[in-house]
Structure formats: C-alpha cells, structure tokens
Short mmCIF file of N, CA and C in Angstrom, two decimals:
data_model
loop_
_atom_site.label_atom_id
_atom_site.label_comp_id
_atom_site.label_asym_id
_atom_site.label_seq_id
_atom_site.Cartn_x
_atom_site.Cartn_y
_atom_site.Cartn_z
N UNK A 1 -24.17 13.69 39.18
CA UNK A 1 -24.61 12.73 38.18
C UNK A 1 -23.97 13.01 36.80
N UNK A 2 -23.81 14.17 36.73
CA UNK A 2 -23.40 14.50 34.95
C UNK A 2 -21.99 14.42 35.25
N UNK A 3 -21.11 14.01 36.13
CA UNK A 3 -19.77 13.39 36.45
C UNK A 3 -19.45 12.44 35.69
N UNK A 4 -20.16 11.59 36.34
CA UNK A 4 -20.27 10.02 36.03
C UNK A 4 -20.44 10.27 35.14
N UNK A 5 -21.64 10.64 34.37
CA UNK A 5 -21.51 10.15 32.48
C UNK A 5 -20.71 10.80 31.75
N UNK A 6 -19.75 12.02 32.17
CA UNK A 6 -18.73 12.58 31.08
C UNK A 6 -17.52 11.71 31.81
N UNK A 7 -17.21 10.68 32.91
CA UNK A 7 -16.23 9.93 32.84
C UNK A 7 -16.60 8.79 32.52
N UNK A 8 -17.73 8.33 32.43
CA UNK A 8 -18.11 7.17 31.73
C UNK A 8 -17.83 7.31 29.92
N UNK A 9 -18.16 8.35 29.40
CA UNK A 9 -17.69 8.69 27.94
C UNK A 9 -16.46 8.29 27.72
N UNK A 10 -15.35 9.30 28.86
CA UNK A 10 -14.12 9.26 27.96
C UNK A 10 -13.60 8.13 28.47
N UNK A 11 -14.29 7.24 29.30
CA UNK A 11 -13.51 6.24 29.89
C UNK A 11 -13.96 5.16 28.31
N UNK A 12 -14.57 5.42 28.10
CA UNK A 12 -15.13 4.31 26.80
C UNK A 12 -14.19 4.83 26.04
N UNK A 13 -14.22 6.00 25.19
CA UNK A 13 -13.06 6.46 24.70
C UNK A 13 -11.77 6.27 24.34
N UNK A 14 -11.62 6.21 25.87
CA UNK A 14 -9.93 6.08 26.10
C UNK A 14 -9.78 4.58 26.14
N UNK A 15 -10.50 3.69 26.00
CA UNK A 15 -10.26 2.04 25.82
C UNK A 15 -10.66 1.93 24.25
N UNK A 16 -11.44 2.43 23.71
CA UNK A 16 -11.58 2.08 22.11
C UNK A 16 -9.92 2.70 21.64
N UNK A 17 -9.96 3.62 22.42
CA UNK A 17 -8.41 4.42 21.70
C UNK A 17 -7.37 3.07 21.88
N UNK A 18 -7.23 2.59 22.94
CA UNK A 18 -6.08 1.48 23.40
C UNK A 18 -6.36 0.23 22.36
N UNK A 19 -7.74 -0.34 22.20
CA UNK A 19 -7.64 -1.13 21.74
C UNK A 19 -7.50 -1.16 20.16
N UNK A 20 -7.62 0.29 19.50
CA UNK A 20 -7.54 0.61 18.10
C UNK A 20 -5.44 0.30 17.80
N UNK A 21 -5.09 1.17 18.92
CA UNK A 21 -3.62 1.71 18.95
C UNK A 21 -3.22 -0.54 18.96
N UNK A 22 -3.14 -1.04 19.76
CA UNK A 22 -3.10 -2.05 20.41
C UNK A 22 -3.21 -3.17 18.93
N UNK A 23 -4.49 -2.80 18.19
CA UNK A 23 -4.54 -3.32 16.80
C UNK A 23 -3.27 -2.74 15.90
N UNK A 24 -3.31 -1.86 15.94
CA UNK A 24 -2.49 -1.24 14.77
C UNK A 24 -0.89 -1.07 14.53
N UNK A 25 -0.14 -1.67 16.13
CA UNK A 25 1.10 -2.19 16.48
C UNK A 25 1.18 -3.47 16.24
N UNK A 26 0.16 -4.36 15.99
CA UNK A 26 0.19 -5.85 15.53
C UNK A 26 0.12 -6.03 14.39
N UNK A 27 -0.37 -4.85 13.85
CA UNK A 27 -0.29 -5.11 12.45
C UNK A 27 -1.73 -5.16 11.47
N UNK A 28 -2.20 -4.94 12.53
CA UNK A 28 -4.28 -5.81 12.10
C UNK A 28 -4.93 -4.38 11.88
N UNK A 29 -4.36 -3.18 12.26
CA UNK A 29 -5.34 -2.13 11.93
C UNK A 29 -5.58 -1.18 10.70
N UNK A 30 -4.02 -1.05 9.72
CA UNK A 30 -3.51 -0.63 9.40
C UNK A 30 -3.70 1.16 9.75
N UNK A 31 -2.92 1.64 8.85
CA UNK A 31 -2.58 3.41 8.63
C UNK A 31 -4.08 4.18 8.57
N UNK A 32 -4.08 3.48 7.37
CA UNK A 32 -4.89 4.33 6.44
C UNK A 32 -6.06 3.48 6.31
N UNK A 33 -7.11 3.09 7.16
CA UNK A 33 -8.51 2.72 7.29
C UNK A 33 -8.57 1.36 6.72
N UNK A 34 -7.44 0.83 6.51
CA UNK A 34 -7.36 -0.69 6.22
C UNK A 34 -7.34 -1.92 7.10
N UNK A 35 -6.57 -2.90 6.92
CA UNK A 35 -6.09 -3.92 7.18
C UNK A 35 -6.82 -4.93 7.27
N UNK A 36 -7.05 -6.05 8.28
CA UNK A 36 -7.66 -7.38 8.13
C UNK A 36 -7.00 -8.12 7.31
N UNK A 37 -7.45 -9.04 6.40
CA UNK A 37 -6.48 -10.37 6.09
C UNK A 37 -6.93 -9.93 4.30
N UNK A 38 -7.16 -8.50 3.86
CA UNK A 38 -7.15 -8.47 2.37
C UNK A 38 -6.08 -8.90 1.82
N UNK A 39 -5.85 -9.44 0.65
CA UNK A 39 -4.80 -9.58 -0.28
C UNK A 39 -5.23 -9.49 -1.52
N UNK A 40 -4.43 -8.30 -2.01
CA UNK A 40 -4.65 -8.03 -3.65
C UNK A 40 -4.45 -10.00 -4.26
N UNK A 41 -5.31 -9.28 -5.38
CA UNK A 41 -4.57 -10.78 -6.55
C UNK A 41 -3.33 -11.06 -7.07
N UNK A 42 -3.06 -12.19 -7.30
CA UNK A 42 -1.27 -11.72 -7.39
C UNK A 42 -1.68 -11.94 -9.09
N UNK A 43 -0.37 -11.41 -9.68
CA UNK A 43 -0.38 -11.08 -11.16
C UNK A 43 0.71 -12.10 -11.89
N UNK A 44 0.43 -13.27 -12.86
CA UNK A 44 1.64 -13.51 -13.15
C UNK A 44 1.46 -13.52 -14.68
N UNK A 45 2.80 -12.72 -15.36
CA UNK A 45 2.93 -12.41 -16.66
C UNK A 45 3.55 -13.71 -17.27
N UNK A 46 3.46 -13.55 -18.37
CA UNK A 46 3.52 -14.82 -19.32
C UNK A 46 5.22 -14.67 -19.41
N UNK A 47 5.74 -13.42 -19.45
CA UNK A 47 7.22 -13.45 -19.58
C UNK A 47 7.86 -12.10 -19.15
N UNK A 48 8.62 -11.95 -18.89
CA UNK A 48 9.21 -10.55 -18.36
C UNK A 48 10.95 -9.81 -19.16
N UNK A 49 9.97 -8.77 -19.67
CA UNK A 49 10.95 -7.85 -20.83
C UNK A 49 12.27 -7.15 -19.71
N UNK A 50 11.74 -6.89 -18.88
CA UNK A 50 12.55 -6.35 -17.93
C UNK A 50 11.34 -5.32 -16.71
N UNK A 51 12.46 -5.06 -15.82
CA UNK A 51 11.88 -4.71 -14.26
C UNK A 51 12.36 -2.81 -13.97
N UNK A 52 11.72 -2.44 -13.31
CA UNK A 52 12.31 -1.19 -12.84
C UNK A 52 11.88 -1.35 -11.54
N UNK A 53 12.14 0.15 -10.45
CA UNK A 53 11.70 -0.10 -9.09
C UNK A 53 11.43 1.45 -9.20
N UNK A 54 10.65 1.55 -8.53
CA UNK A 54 9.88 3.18 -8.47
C UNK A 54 10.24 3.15 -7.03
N UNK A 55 10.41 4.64 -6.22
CA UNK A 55 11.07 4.55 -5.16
C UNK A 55 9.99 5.19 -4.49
N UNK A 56 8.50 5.09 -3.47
CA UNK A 56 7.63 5.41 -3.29
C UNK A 56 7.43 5.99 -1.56
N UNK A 57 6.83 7.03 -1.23
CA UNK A 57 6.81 7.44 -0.04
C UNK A 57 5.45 7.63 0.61
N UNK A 58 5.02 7.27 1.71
CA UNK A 58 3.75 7.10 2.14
C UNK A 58 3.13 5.68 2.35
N UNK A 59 3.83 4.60 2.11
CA UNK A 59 3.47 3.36 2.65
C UNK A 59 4.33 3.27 3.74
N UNK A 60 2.64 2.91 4.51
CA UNK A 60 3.45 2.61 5.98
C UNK A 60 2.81 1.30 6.68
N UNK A 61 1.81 0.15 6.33
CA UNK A 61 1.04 -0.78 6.59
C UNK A 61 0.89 -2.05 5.46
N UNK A 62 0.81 -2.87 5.85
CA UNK A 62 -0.02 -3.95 5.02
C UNK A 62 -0.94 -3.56 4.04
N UNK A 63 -1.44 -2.79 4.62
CA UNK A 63 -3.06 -2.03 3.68
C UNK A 63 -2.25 -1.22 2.78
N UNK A 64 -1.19 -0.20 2.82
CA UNK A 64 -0.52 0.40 1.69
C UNK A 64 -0.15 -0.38 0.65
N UNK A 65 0.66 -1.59 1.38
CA UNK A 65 1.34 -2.54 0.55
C UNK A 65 0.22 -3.00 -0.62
N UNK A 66 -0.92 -3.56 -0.07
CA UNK A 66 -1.89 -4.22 -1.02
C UNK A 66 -2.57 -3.14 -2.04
N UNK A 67 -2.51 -1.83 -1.37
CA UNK A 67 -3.28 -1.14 -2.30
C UNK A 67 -2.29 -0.55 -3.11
N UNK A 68 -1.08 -0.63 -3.26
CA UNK A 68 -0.12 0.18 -4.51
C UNK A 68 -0.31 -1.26 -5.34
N UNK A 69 0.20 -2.28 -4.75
CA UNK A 69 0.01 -3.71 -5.86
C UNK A 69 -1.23 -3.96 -6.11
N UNK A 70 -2.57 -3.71 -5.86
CA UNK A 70 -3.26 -3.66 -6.82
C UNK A 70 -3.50 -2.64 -7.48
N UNK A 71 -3.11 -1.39 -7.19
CA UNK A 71 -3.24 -0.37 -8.67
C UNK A 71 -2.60 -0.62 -9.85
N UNK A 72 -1.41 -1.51 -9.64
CA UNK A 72 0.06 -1.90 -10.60
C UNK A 72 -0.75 -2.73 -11.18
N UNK A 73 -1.16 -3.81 -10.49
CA UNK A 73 -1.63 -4.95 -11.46
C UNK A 73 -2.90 -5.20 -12.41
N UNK A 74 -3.29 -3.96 -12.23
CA UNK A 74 -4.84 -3.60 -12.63
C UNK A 74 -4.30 -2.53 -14.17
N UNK A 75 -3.15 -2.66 -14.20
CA UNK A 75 -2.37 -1.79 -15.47
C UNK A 75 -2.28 -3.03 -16.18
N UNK A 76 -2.51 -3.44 -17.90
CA UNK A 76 -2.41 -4.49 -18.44
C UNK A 76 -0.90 -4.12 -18.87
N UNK A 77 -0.06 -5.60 -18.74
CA UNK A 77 1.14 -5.88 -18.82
C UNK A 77 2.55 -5.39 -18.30
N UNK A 78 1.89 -5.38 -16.50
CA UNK A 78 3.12 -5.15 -15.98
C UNK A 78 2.74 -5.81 -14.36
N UNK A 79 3.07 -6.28 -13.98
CA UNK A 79 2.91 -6.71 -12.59
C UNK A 79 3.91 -6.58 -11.18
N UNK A 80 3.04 -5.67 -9.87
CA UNK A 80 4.11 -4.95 -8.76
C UNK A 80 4.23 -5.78 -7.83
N UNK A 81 5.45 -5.58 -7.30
CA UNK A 81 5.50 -6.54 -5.68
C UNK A 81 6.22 -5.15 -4.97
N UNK A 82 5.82 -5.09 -3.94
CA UNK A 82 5.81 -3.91 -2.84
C UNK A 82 6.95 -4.22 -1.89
N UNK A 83 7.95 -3.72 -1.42
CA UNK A 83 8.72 -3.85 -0.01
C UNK A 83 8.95 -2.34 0.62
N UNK A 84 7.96 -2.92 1.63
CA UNK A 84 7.50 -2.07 2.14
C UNK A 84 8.96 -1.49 3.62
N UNK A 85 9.81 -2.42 3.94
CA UNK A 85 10.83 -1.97 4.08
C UNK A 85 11.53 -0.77 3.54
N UNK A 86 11.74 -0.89 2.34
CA UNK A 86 12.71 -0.06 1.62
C UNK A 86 11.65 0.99 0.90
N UNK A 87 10.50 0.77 1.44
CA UNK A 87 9.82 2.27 0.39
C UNK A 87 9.98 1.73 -1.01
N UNK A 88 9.92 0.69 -2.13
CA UNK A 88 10.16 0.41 -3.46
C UNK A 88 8.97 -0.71 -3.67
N UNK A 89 9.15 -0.20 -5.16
CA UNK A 89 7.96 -0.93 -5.77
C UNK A 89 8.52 -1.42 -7.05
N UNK A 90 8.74 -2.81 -7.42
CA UNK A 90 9.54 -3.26 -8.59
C UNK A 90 8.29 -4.09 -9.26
N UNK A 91 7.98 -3.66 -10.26
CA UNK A 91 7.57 -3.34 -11.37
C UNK A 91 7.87 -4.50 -12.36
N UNK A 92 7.27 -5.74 -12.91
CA UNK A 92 7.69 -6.23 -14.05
C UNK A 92 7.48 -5.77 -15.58
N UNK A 93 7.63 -5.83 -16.47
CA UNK A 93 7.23 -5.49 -17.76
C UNK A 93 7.09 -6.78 -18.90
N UNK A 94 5.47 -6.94 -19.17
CA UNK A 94 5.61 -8.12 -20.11
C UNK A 94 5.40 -6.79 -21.70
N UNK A 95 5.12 -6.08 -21.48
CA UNK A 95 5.01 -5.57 -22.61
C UNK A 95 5.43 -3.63 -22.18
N UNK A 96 5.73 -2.74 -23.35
CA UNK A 96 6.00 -1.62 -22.70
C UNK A 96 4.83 -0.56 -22.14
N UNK A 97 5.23 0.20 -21.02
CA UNK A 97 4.39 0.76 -20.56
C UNK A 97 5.27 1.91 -19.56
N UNK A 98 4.84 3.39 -20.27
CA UNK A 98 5.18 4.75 -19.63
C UNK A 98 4.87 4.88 -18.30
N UNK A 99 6.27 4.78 -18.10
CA UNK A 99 6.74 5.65 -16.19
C UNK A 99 5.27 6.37 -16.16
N UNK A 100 5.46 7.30 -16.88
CA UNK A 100 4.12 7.92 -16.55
C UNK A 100 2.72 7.56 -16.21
N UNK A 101 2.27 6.68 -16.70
CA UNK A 101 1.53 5.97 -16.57
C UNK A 101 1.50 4.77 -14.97
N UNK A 102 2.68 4.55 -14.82
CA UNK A 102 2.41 3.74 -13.37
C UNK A 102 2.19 4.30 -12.49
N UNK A 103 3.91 5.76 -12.44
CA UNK A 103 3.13 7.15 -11.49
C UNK A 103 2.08 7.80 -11.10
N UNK A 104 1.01 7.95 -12.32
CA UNK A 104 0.06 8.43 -11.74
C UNK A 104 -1.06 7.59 -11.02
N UNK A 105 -0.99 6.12 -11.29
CA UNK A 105 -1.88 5.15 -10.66
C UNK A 105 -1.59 5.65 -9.22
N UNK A 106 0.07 5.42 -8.49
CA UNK A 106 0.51 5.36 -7.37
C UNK A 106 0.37 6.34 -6.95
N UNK A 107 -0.07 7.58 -7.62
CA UNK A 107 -0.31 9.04 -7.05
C UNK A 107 -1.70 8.98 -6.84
N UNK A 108 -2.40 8.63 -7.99
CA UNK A 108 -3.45 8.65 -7.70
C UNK A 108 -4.27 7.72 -6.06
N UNK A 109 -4.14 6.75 -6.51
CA UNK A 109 -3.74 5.77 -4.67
C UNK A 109 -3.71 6.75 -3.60
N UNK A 110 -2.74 7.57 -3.27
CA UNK A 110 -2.56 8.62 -2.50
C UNK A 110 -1.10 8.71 -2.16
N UNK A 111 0.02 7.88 -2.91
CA UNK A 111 1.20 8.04 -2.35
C UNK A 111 2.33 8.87 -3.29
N UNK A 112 3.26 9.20 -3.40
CA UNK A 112 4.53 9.76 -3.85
C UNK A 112 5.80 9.34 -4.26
N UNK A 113 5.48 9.06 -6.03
CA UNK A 113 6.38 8.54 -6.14
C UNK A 113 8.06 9.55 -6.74
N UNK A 114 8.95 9.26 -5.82
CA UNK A 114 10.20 9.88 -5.76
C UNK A 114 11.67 9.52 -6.60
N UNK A 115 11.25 8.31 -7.19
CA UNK A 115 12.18 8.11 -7.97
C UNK A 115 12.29 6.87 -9.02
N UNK A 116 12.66 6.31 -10.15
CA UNK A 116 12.49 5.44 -10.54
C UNK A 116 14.17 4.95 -11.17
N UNK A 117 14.28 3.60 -10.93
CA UNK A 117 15.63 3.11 -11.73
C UNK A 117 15.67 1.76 -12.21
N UNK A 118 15.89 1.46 -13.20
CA UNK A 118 15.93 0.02 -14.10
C UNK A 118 16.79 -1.26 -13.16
N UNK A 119 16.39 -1.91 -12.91
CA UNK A 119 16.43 -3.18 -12.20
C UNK A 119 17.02 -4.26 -13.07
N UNK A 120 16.64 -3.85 -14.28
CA UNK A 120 17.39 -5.24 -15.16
C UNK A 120 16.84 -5.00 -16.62
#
C-alpha cells in the first residue's frame, strides 16, 4: 500500500514538472516566477535629448523584459525598451540622468549591468 502512494506522489510530481517545463518553452511561464500577459506601462517622453544602451545580463523571459522596463520608466525623464535578443536596454533621455543611477535600478531588479554606450 505505501507503494502506491509514494508512486502516486511522484507521479503527480513528475506531470506538474512537465506541465510547468511545457509552460515555460511557450513562453507563458517565465524564468524568474513571472509571466502571464503582464505588460509594464509604456513611457512616452515629450522629446528625446539623446539615447544610450546599457548592455545587461540575466534577462532571459518576457517577465525580465517587463521588469527592467518598468524599473527604467519609473526613473522621471528617461524611458527603456528592452531586446531581449541582444541582452540591451536603450534608454531615452528627455532630461539628464546619471549612468549611475539607471544601473543601480537594473541591479537592484536583480540583473547585471555590463556595459553602457551612446546610441545617438
């Protein structure tokens, strides 16, 4: 009898595991305890002084993507769009605002940012 219920466990188990894994190749589960159909707010500045791209490591989901662009856009006068391809985060500037200052949002978040270069 105590067979059956320790293969009845991992048999439950081992199908929550498939159907988590199964989510998270489609895209619907994300990485990092996210996903579903969130979308940050999008940000649009009145005018743009110029752009940089911060070169960022540790996004790997939809859910990364939304949560570095809303730490960016929650900074007054600069607004992020994420490509999550290339690991970069380009940055607008309606008014000025210290590297330092975006870095540690994106650190703080939980990711690593590795490099930054002027876009325009």
């Amino acid at each position: 009898m105590e067979n059956v219920i320790i293969i009845g466990i991992l048999a439950v188990v081992v199908v929550i595991g498939i159907v988590n894994t199964v989510k998270h190749f489609k895209g619907q589960g994300g990485c990092c305890g996210g996903g579903g159909s969130y979308k940050p707010r999008k940000k649009k500045l009145p005018s743009t002084l110029y752009q940089k791209t911060f070169r960022v490591e540790g996004m790997h989901c939809e859910h990364c993507k939304n949560r570095v662009e809303e730490v960016i856009n929650d900074i007054q006068g600069v607004a992020g769009k994420v490509d999550l391809k290339k690991g970069e985060v380009t940055v607008s500037y309606a008014e000025d605002v210290a590297d330092e200052v975006i870095k540690a949002r994106i650190e703080r978040a939980g990711y690593t940012v590795v490099g930054v270069a002027a876009s325009r």
